[in-house]
Short mmCIF file of C-alpha atoms in Angstrom, two decimals:
data_model
loop_
_atom_site.label_atom_id
_atom_site.label_comp_id
_atom_site.label_asym_id
_atom_site.label_seq_id
_atom_site.Cartn_x
_atom_site.Cartn_y
_atom_site.Cartn_z
CA UNK A 1 -10.42 2.18 -37.84
CA UNK A 2 -11.03 2.10 -34.11
CA UNK A 3 -10.00 -0.71 -31.80
CA UNK A 4 -13.48 -2.32 -31.35
CA UNK A 5 -13.94 -2.61 -35.14
CA UNK A 6 -10.37 -3.75 -35.69
CA UNK A 7 -10.67 -6.61 -33.21
CA UNK A 8 -13.56 -8.07 -35.18
CA UNK A 9 -11.12 -8.73 -38.02
CA UNK A 10 -8.06 -10.92 -38.11
CA UNK A 11 -6.45 -10.16 -34.74
CA UNK A 12 -3.42 -12.30 -35.58
CA UNK A 13 -2.31 -9.91 -38.32
CA UNK A 14 -3.10 -6.96 -36.03
CA UNK A 15 -1.01 -8.34 -33.17
CA UNK A 16 1.91 -9.22 -35.42
CA UNK A 17 1.84 -5.63 -36.56
CA UNK A 18 2.12 -4.53 -32.95
CA UNK A 19 5.20 -6.72 -32.56
CA UNK A 20 6.95 -4.63 -35.18
CA UNK A 21 6.25 -1.41 -33.25
CA UNK A 22 8.46 0.11 -30.49
CA UNK A 23 6.22 -1.72 -27.98
CA UNK A 24 7.94 -5.05 -28.71
CA UNK A 25 9.28 -5.16 -25.16
CA UNK A 26 5.79 -5.14 -23.69
CA UNK A 27 2.87 -7.52 -23.47
CA UNK A 28 -0.70 -6.56 -24.23
CA UNK A 29 -3.83 -7.18 -22.18
CA UNK A 30 -7.12 -6.70 -24.00
CA UNK A 31 -10.05 -6.14 -21.66
CA UNK A 32 -12.68 -8.38 -23.25
CA UNK A 33 -13.93 -11.91 -22.49
CA UNK A 34 -13.35 -15.29 -24.07
CA UNK A 35 -15.06 -13.85 -27.11
CA UNK A 36 -14.40 -10.89 -29.32
CA UNK A 37 -17.04 -8.43 -30.40
CA UNK A 38 -20.39 -10.13 -30.88
CA UNK A 39 -19.51 -13.63 -29.83
CA UNK A 40 -16.42 -14.08 -32.01
CA UNK A 41 -14.19 -16.57 -30.16
CA UNK A 42 -10.49 -16.10 -29.61
CA UNK A 43 -8.13 -17.97 -31.94
CA UNK A 44 -5.18 -20.05 -30.84
CA UNK A 45 -3.09 -18.87 -27.86
CA UNK A 46 -1.22 -15.62 -28.44
CA UNK A 47 1.97 -17.08 -26.97
CA UNK A 48 2.65 -18.39 -30.46
CA UNK A 49 2.87 -14.77 -31.59
CA UNK A 50 5.55 -13.99 -29.03
CA UNK A 51 3.19 -12.27 -26.53
CA UNK A 52 3.03 -13.21 -22.87
CA UNK A 53 0.21 -13.21 -20.31
CA UNK A 54 -2.37 -12.19 -22.92
CA UNK A 55 -6.00 -12.17 -21.70
CA UNK A 56 -9.38 -11.23 -23.14
CA UNK A 57 -12.04 -9.87 -20.77
CA UNK A 58 -15.48 -8.42 -21.57
CA UNK A 59 -16.38 -4.92 -20.34
CA UNK A 60 -19.91 -4.25 -19.11
CA UNK A 61 -21.11 -2.44 -22.23
CA UNK A 62 -19.59 -4.97 -24.60
CA UNK A 63 -18.36 -2.22 -26.94
CA UNK A 64 -15.35 -0.49 -25.42
CA UNK A 65 -11.98 -2.15 -25.55
CA UNK A 66 -9.08 -0.89 -23.53
CA UNK A 67 -5.58 -1.71 -24.68
CA UNK A 68 -3.18 -1.83 -21.75
CA UNK A 69 0.56 -1.94 -22.15
CA UNK A 70 2.58 -3.33 -19.26
CA UNK A 71 6.20 -4.24 -18.89
CA UNK A 72 6.50 -7.95 -19.48
CA UNK A 73 7.37 -9.96 -16.41
CA UNK A 74 9.29 -12.43 -18.53
CA UNK A 75 11.85 -9.77 -19.46
CA UNK A 76 12.69 -9.12 -15.81
CA UNK A 77 12.72 -12.83 -14.96
CA UNK A 78 15.20 -13.60 -17.74
CA UNK A 79 17.77 -11.41 -15.96
CA UNK A 80 17.70 -13.70 -12.92
CA UNK A 81 19.98 -16.68 -12.46
CA UNK A 82 18.39 -20.12 -12.05
CA UNK A 83 19.05 -20.00 -8.32
CA UNK A 84 17.44 -16.56 -7.99
CA UNK A 85 14.45 -17.63 -10.09
CA UNK A 86 13.89 -20.69 -7.90
CA UNK A 87 14.18 -18.49 -4.80
CA UNK A 88 11.56 -16.02 -6.06
CA UNK A 89 9.25 -18.81 -7.24
CA UNK A 90 9.52 -20.57 -3.87
CA UNK A 91 8.57 -17.45 -1.93
CA UNK A 92 5.75 -16.58 -4.37
CA UNK A 93 4.24 -20.09 -4.31
CA UNK A 94 4.39 -20.30 -0.53
CA UNK A 95 2.98 -16.79 -0.17
CA UNK A 96 -0.16 -17.36 -2.24
CA UNK A 97 -0.67 -20.69 -0.48
CA UNK A 98 -0.83 -18.85 2.83
CA UNK A 99 2.48 -19.92 4.39
CA UNK A 100 3.38 -17.41 7.09
CA UNK A 101 7.12 -18.12 6.82
CA UNK A 102 7.07 -17.21 3.11
CA UNK A 103 5.17 -13.99 3.87
CA UNK A 104 7.77 -13.06 6.48
CA UNK A 105 10.58 -13.83 4.02
CA UNK A 106 8.88 -11.79 1.30
CA UNK A 107 8.53 -8.72 3.53
CA UNK A 108 12.14 -9.07 4.63
CA UNK A 109 13.15 -9.14 0.96
CA UNK A 110 11.28 -5.93 0.08
CA UNK A 111 12.66 -4.20 3.18
CA UNK A 112 16.24 -4.98 2.15
CA UNK A 113 18.39 -2.10 0.94
CA UNK A 114 20.77 -4.43 -0.92
CA UNK A 115 20.72 -3.54 -4.62
CA UNK A 116 20.30 -7.09 -5.98
CA UNK A 117 17.72 -8.04 -3.36
CA UNK A 118 15.72 -4.92 -4.27
CA UNK A 119 15.66 -6.16 -7.88
CA UNK A 120 14.48 -9.60 -6.76
CA UNK A 121 11.82 -7.94 -4.62
CA UNK A 122 10.45 -6.07 -7.64
CA UNK A 123 10.11 -9.31 -9.62
CA UNK A 124 8.29 -10.89 -6.69
CA UNK A 125 6.02 -7.87 -6.23
CA UNK A 126 5.09 -7.88 -9.91
CA UNK A 127 4.13 -11.57 -9.74
CA UNK A 128 2.05 -10.93 -6.61
CA UNK A 129 0.42 -7.89 -8.23
CA UNK A 130 -0.65 -9.93 -11.28
CA UNK A 131 -2.08 -12.61 -8.97
CA UNK A 132 -3.79 -9.91 -6.89
CA UNK A 133 -5.47 -8.40 -9.95
CA UNK A 134 -6.69 -11.82 -11.08
CA UNK A 135 -8.22 -12.50 -7.66
CA UNK A 136 -9.95 -9.11 -7.69
CA UNK A 137 -11.48 -9.94 -11.08
CA UNK A 138 -12.78 -13.22 -9.65
CA UNK A 139 -14.21 -11.16 -6.76
CA UNK A 140 -16.16 -9.04 -9.31
CA UNK A 141 -13.71 -6.16 -9.07
CA UNK A 142 -14.16 -5.69 -5.31
CA UNK A 143 -11.10 -5.22 -3.06
CA UNK A 144 -9.82 -8.40 -1.47
CA UNK A 145 -8.96 -6.76 1.83
CA UNK A 146 -10.01 -3.88 4.06
CA UNK A 147 -7.02 -1.67 4.88
CA UNK A 148 -7.22 0.25 8.16
CA UNK A 149 -4.65 2.68 9.53
CA UNK A 150 -4.40 3.16 13.29
CA UNK A 151 -2.76 6.29 14.62
CA UNK A 152 -2.64 8.01 17.98
CA UNK A 153 -0.27 9.45 20.57
CA UNK A 154 1.95 7.16 22.68
CA UNK A 155 -0.02 5.73 25.56
CA UNK A 156 -3.36 5.76 23.74
CA UNK A 157 -3.55 1.97 24.04
CA UNK A 158 -3.09 1.09 20.36
CA UNK A 159 -1.47 -2.29 21.00
CA UNK A 160 -4.00 -3.25 23.68
CA UNK A 161 -6.84 -2.32 21.37
CA UNK A 162 -5.34 -4.26 18.43
CA UNK A 163 -5.03 -7.43 20.51
CA UNK A 164 -8.67 -7.36 21.67
CA UNK A 165 -9.97 -6.20 18.29
CA UNK A 166 -7.84 -8.74 16.41
CA UNK A 167 -9.01 -11.66 18.53
CA UNK A 168 -12.61 -10.61 17.92
CA UNK A 169 -12.05 -10.55 14.16
CA UNK A 170 -10.28 -13.91 13.97
CA UNK A 171 -13.05 -15.51 16.02
CA UNK A 172 -15.46 -14.24 13.36
CA UNK A 173 -13.53 -16.00 10.61
CA UNK A 174 -11.33 -13.17 9.35
CA UNK A 175 -7.62 -13.40 8.62
CA UNK A 176 -5.85 -10.42 10.15
CA UNK A 177 -2.47 -8.92 9.38
CA UNK A 178 -0.95 -6.27 11.66
CA UNK A 179 1.87 -4.13 10.32
CA UNK A 180 3.19 -2.47 13.47
CA UNK A 181 5.58 0.37 12.65
CA UNK A 182 8.10 1.09 15.40
CA UNK A 183 10.56 3.95 15.85
CA UNK A 184 14.12 2.91 15.08
CA UNK A 185 17.11 2.70 17.34
CA UNK A 186 19.77 5.23 16.40
CA UNK A 187 22.41 2.60 17.22
CA UNK A 188 21.19 -0.62 15.60
CA UNK A 189 18.43 0.69 13.32
CA UNK A 190 16.03 -1.92 14.71
CA UNK A 191 12.64 -1.54 16.37
CA UNK A 192 12.54 -0.02 19.85
CA UNK A 193 9.10 -0.98 21.12
CA UNK A 194 8.60 -4.53 19.83
CA UNK A 195 4.80 -4.51 19.48
CA UNK A 196 4.73 -8.27 18.98
CA UNK A 197 5.76 -8.78 22.59
CA UNK A 198 2.79 -6.64 23.70
CA UNK A 199 0.24 -8.68 21.71
CA UNK A 200 0.97 -12.09 23.20
CA UNK A 201 -2.43 -13.73 22.65
CA UNK A 202 -2.86 -12.39 19.13
CA UNK A 203 0.66 -13.42 18.11
CA UNK A 204 -0.27 -17.04 18.94
CA UNK A 205 -3.36 -16.93 16.72
CA UNK A 206 -2.77 -18.81 13.45
CA UNK A 207 -5.26 -16.54 11.65
CA UNK A 208 -3.30 -13.43 12.61
CA UNK A 209 0.10 -12.26 11.43
CA UNK A 210 2.00 -9.51 13.25
CA UNK A 211 4.96 -7.83 11.61
CA UNK A 212 6.88 -5.11 13.53
CA UNK A 213 9.03 -3.02 11.19
CA UNK A 214 11.44 -0.18 12.02
CA UNK A 215 10.90 3.21 10.41
CA UNK A 216 14.63 3.42 9.61
CA UNK A 217 14.43 7.19 9.48
CA UNK A 218 11.30 7.36 7.30
CA UNK A 219 8.93 10.18 8.25
CA UNK A 220 5.15 9.96 8.21
CA UNK A 221 4.69 7.27 10.85
CA UNK A 222 5.21 4.44 8.35
CA UNK A 223 8.14 2.56 6.82
CA UNK A 224 9.66 2.93 3.38
CA UNK A 225 8.03 -0.33 2.26
CA UNK A 226 4.65 -0.30 4.00
CA UNK A 227 2.80 -0.25 0.65
CA UNK A 228 4.70 -3.33 -0.50
CA UNK A 229 4.02 -5.12 2.79
CA UNK A 230 0.28 -4.43 2.45
CA UNK A 231 0.26 -5.94 -1.05
CA UNK A 232 2.15 -9.02 0.12
CA UNK A 233 -0.24 -9.55 3.04
CA UNK A 234 -3.22 -9.37 0.71
CA UNK A 235 -1.51 -11.84 -1.62
CA UNK A 236 -1.11 -14.14 1.38
CA UNK A 237 -4.87 -14.25 1.88
CA UNK A 238 -5.31 -11.77 4.74
CA UNK A 239 -8.61 -9.89 4.33
CA UNK A 240 -8.07 -7.24 7.03
CA UNK A 241 -4.83 -5.26 7.18
CA UNK A 242 -4.14 -3.06 10.20
CA UNK A 243 -1.28 -0.56 9.92
CA UNK A 244 -0.25 0.82 13.32
CA UNK A 245 1.80 4.01 13.00
CA UNK A 246 4.54 5.33 15.26
CA UNK A 247 2.58 8.23 16.76
CA UNK A 248 0.63 11.31 15.80
CA UNK A 249 1.61 14.76 14.61
CA UNK A 250 1.85 16.90 11.51
CA UNK A 251 4.22 14.46 9.80
CA UNK A 252 2.53 11.28 11.07
CA UNK A 253 -0.35 10.83 8.64
CA UNK A 254 1.34 9.47 5.51
CA UNK A 255 -0.55 6.28 6.37
CA UNK A 256 -3.71 7.98 5.05
CA UNK A 257 -2.28 7.52 1.54
CA UNK A 258 -1.98 3.76 2.07
CA UNK A 259 -5.23 2.64 3.68
CA UNK A 260 -8.97 2.68 3.04
CA UNK A 261 -9.84 4.06 6.46
CA UNK A 262 -7.85 5.98 9.07
CA UNK A 263 -8.82 5.49 12.72
CA UNK A 264 -7.46 7.89 15.32
CA UNK A 265 -7.14 6.49 18.86
CA UNK A 266 -7.06 9.09 21.64
CA UNK A 267 -6.82 8.60 25.42
CA UNK A 268 -9.17 10.58 27.68
CA UNK A 269 -7.97 13.11 30.26
CA UNK A 270 -4.96 14.08 28.17
CA UNK A 271 -5.14 17.79 28.95
CA UNK A 272 -6.35 20.26 26.35
CA UNK A 273 -7.37 17.59 23.85
CA UNK A 274 -8.21 19.75 20.85
CA UNK A 275 -4.89 21.60 21.11
CA UNK A 276 -2.88 18.52 22.06
CA UNK A 277 -3.51 16.76 18.75
CA UNK A 278 -2.40 18.39 15.50
CA UNK A 279 -5.20 19.47 13.23
CA UNK A 280 -3.66 17.73 10.22
CA UNK A 281 -4.38 14.22 11.53
CA UNK A 282 -7.92 15.18 12.56
CA UNK A 283 -8.67 16.34 9.02
CA UNK A 284 -7.79 12.96 7.51
CA UNK A 285 -9.32 10.75 10.24
CA UNK A 286 -12.42 8.81 9.24
CA UNK A 287 -13.18 7.59 12.75
CA UNK A 288 -12.06 8.87 16.16
CA UNK A 289 -12.05 6.38 19.03
CA UNK A 290 -11.71 7.55 22.65
CA UNK A 291 -9.89 4.70 24.39
CA UNK A 292 -9.83 3.55 28.03
CA UNK A 293 -13.48 4.50 28.51
CA UNK A 294 -13.95 2.58 31.74
CA UNK A 295 -13.81 3.13 35.50
CA UNK A 296 -12.93 6.65 36.58
CA UNK A 297 -12.21 7.68 32.99
CA UNK A 298 -15.77 7.26 31.70
CA UNK A 299 -16.75 10.85 32.53
CA UNK A 300 -13.72 12.52 30.86
CA UNK A 301 -14.12 10.12 27.91
CA UNK A 302 -17.74 11.24 27.42
CA UNK A 303 -16.72 14.89 27.62
CA UNK A 304 -13.93 14.34 25.12
CA UNK A 305 -16.31 12.53 22.76
CA UNK A 306 -18.68 15.50 22.79
CA UNK A 307 -15.83 17.95 22.15
CA UNK A 308 -14.55 16.05 19.15
CA UNK A 309 -18.01 15.54 17.71
CA UNK A 310 -18.44 19.31 17.74
CA UNK A 311 -14.97 19.92 16.32
CA UNK A 312 -15.41 17.47 13.42
CA UNK A 313 -18.55 19.29 12.28
CA UNK A 314 -16.43 22.37 11.54
CA UNK A 315 -14.05 20.56 9.21
CA UNK A 316 -14.47 20.53 5.45
CA UNK A 317 -16.39 17.54 4.15
CA UNK A 318 -14.06 15.10 2.38
CA UNK A 319 -16.59 12.45 1.32
CA UNK A 320 -20.06 12.62 -0.18
CA UNK A 321 -21.26 9.55 1.71
CA UNK A 322 -19.39 9.57 5.04
CA UNK A 323 -18.99 11.96 7.93
CA UNK A 324 -16.29 11.16 10.53
CA UNK A 325 -17.72 9.74 13.74
CA UNK A 326 -16.52 9.61 17.36
CA UNK A 327 -16.92 6.49 19.51
CA UNK A 328 -15.90 5.46 23.01
CA UNK A 329 -14.20 2.09 23.53
CA UNK A 330 -12.52 0.05 26.22
CA UNK A 331 -10.13 -2.78 25.38
CA UNK A 332 -10.33 -3.90 29.02
CA UNK A 333 -14.08 -4.46 29.16
CA UNK A 334 -14.73 -4.71 25.40
CA UNK A 335 -17.29 -1.92 25.56
CA UNK A 336 -17.93 -0.21 22.23
CA UNK A 337 -15.54 -2.32 20.14
CA UNK A 338 -18.27 -4.34 18.41
CA UNK A 339 -20.13 -1.11 17.62
CA UNK A 340 -16.86 0.38 16.35
CA UNK A 341 -16.41 -2.55 13.95
CA UNK A 342 -19.97 -2.06 12.72
CA UNK A 343 -19.19 1.57 11.87
CA UNK A 344 -16.01 0.52 10.10
CA UNK A 345 -17.98 -1.95 7.95
CA UNK A 346 -20.56 0.73 7.26
CA UNK A 347 -17.77 3.03 6.05
CA UNK A 348 -16.35 0.33 3.78
CA UNK A 349 -19.74 -0.54 2.26
CA UNK A 350 -20.73 3.09 1.64
CA UNK A 351 -17.37 4.02 0.11
CA UNK A 352 -17.37 0.92 -2.08
CA UNK A 353 -20.94 1.44 -3.29
CA UNK A 354 -20.31 5.09 -4.15
CA UNK A 355 -17.08 4.34 -6.02
CA UNK A 356 -15.04 6.57 -3.70
CA UNK A 357 -13.02 3.64 -2.38
CA UNK A 358 -11.91 2.64 -5.87
CA UNK A 359 -11.01 6.25 -6.73
CA UNK A 360 -9.10 6.56 -3.45
CA UNK A 361 -7.02 3.48 -4.19
CA UNK A 362 -6.23 4.82 -7.64
CA UNK A 363 -4.92 8.06 -6.11
CA UNK A 364 -2.89 6.06 -3.61
CA UNK A 365 -1.22 4.09 -6.40
CA UNK A 366 -0.13 7.37 -7.97
CA UNK A 367 1.24 8.62 -4.62
CA UNK A 368 3.07 5.30 -4.16
CA UNK A 369 4.68 5.62 -7.60
CA UNK A 370 5.83 9.20 -7.03
CA UNK A 371 7.23 8.36 -3.60
CA UNK A 372 9.36 5.69 -5.23
CA UNK A 373 10.41 8.13 -7.96
CA UNK A 374 11.53 10.68 -5.35
CA UNK A 375 13.45 8.01 -3.46
CA UNK A 376 15.11 6.76 -6.65
CA UNK A 377 16.04 10.23 -7.91
CA UNK A 378 17.54 11.20 -4.54
CA UNK A 379 19.55 7.99 -4.41
CA UNK A 380 20.80 8.55 -7.96
CA UNK A 381 21.78 12.10 -7.03
CA UNK A 382 23.65 11.12 -3.89
CA UNK A 383 25.55 8.28 -5.57
CA UNK A 384 26.47 10.21 -8.71
CA UNK A 385 30.33 10.10 -8.94
CA UNK A 386 30.77 13.87 -9.34
CA UNK A 387 28.27 14.71 -6.60
CA UNK A 388 29.76 12.14 -4.22
CA UNK A 389 33.14 13.83 -4.58
CA UNK A 390 31.70 17.33 -4.08
CA UNK A 391 29.57 16.61 -0.99
CA UNK A 392 32.40 16.35 1.63
CA UNK A 393 34.04 19.53 0.29
CA UNK A 394 30.81 21.52 0.37
CA UNK A 395 29.88 20.15 3.79
CA UNK A 396 33.16 21.51 5.21
CA UNK A 397 32.51 24.91 3.65
CA UNK A 398 29.00 24.99 5.11
CA UNK A 399 30.26 24.01 8.58
CA UNK A 400 32.99 26.67 8.45
CA UNK A 401 30.46 29.33 7.45
CA UNK A 402 32.14 30.01 4.10
CA UNK A 403 29.06 28.85 2.23
CA UNK A 404 25.37 28.89 3.06
CA UNK A 405 23.42 25.59 2.80
CA UNK A 406 21.27 27.09 0.04
CA UNK A 407 24.25 28.14 -2.06
CA UNK A 408 25.90 24.75 -1.51
CA UNK A 409 22.73 23.10 -2.79
CA UNK A 410 22.75 25.31 -5.90
CA UNK A 411 26.37 24.33 -6.59
CA UNK A 412 25.52 20.63 -6.35
CA UNK A 413 22.47 20.94 -8.60
CA UNK A 414 24.39 22.89 -11.26
CA UNK A 415 27.19 20.34 -11.12
CA UNK A 416 24.68 17.51 -11.48
CA UNK A 417 22.95 19.13 -14.46
CA UNK A 418 26.21 19.83 -16.28
CA UNK A 419 27.75 16.38 -15.76
CA UNK A 420 24.77 14.00 -15.88
#
């Protein structure tokens, strides 16, 4: 008997049967509405059956039912002490109510490398994710926020552009969050540039939130927890998220796997432009903006715009509904920034209508998961007791030339496989 037919019968007996299966540790979400099948209402709450967070939602065709199994949040929460539970609840409540201090505290929590704080952060993130999904359902399945990545070489005027652009957006009623990723100090590990100090007017705006975060050695122009910070900002009610990366290069476009749209900011008169910027970032850019297009730089900016428009035509098409465009802007005079925002909204609407935006976010979730898996596996490997003892010995042999790095790696892997 298939699921749609089964749900038209006594679902209480069906659900109790599920409780006796190996899935006892999980809760079940049935995508239906407040009714089952052809108008059959739900019975009493499923909490009495020992299930948590159970919901019924109706799919468009009214026939298909999708049974989703998720790890129950209650199980994780039970592992917390009363003090820890109150701490997480306080941050979560303040976050969804739009308190900036709670958002800052939440991001600090997810950025922590302390083992227990990382566990608390996961409980908080799961609560925010459930809330986020509920809000998206209220919004008819549409994304709550528009995520935009901003990349470009140092000196392109990213911070100046963000301040002008951000003020324009907040004046139009938007709530803006800026995640400014800074290179880290080798000494303290903190941010070097301090973007917040270079966006003075925007940092005073109550509808804008600026969060500088150090890369802490993470490659790709973003931090280890940028995905988590984006989710927290959306949970805090911010409908436009700007992620400013460190710089631009072959390893500086990991942000493309975190945002809906990637904007590349380039200064004019930067020498041989098409050779100066790595091809990798051009291939993933959805919009190229030539900055500082004012005064004596207008002519080189126009020439650079024409060159990039020609170059983008040679690249392989990545979307069925959007071709990357090149615009000229000036954060000093404001020229072109309104038109740039119009093109960004056009991109969002076209991608959303075609379904490409939803598919893109699904792929990004998979990338996010595998990034965390790689990080977790590497950490487990490095902290394994046998491996931790072997590393200093093998490092000395590599430095003395007695062992090649590749052979040392093979020794560690074989040791790990035999002892784990």
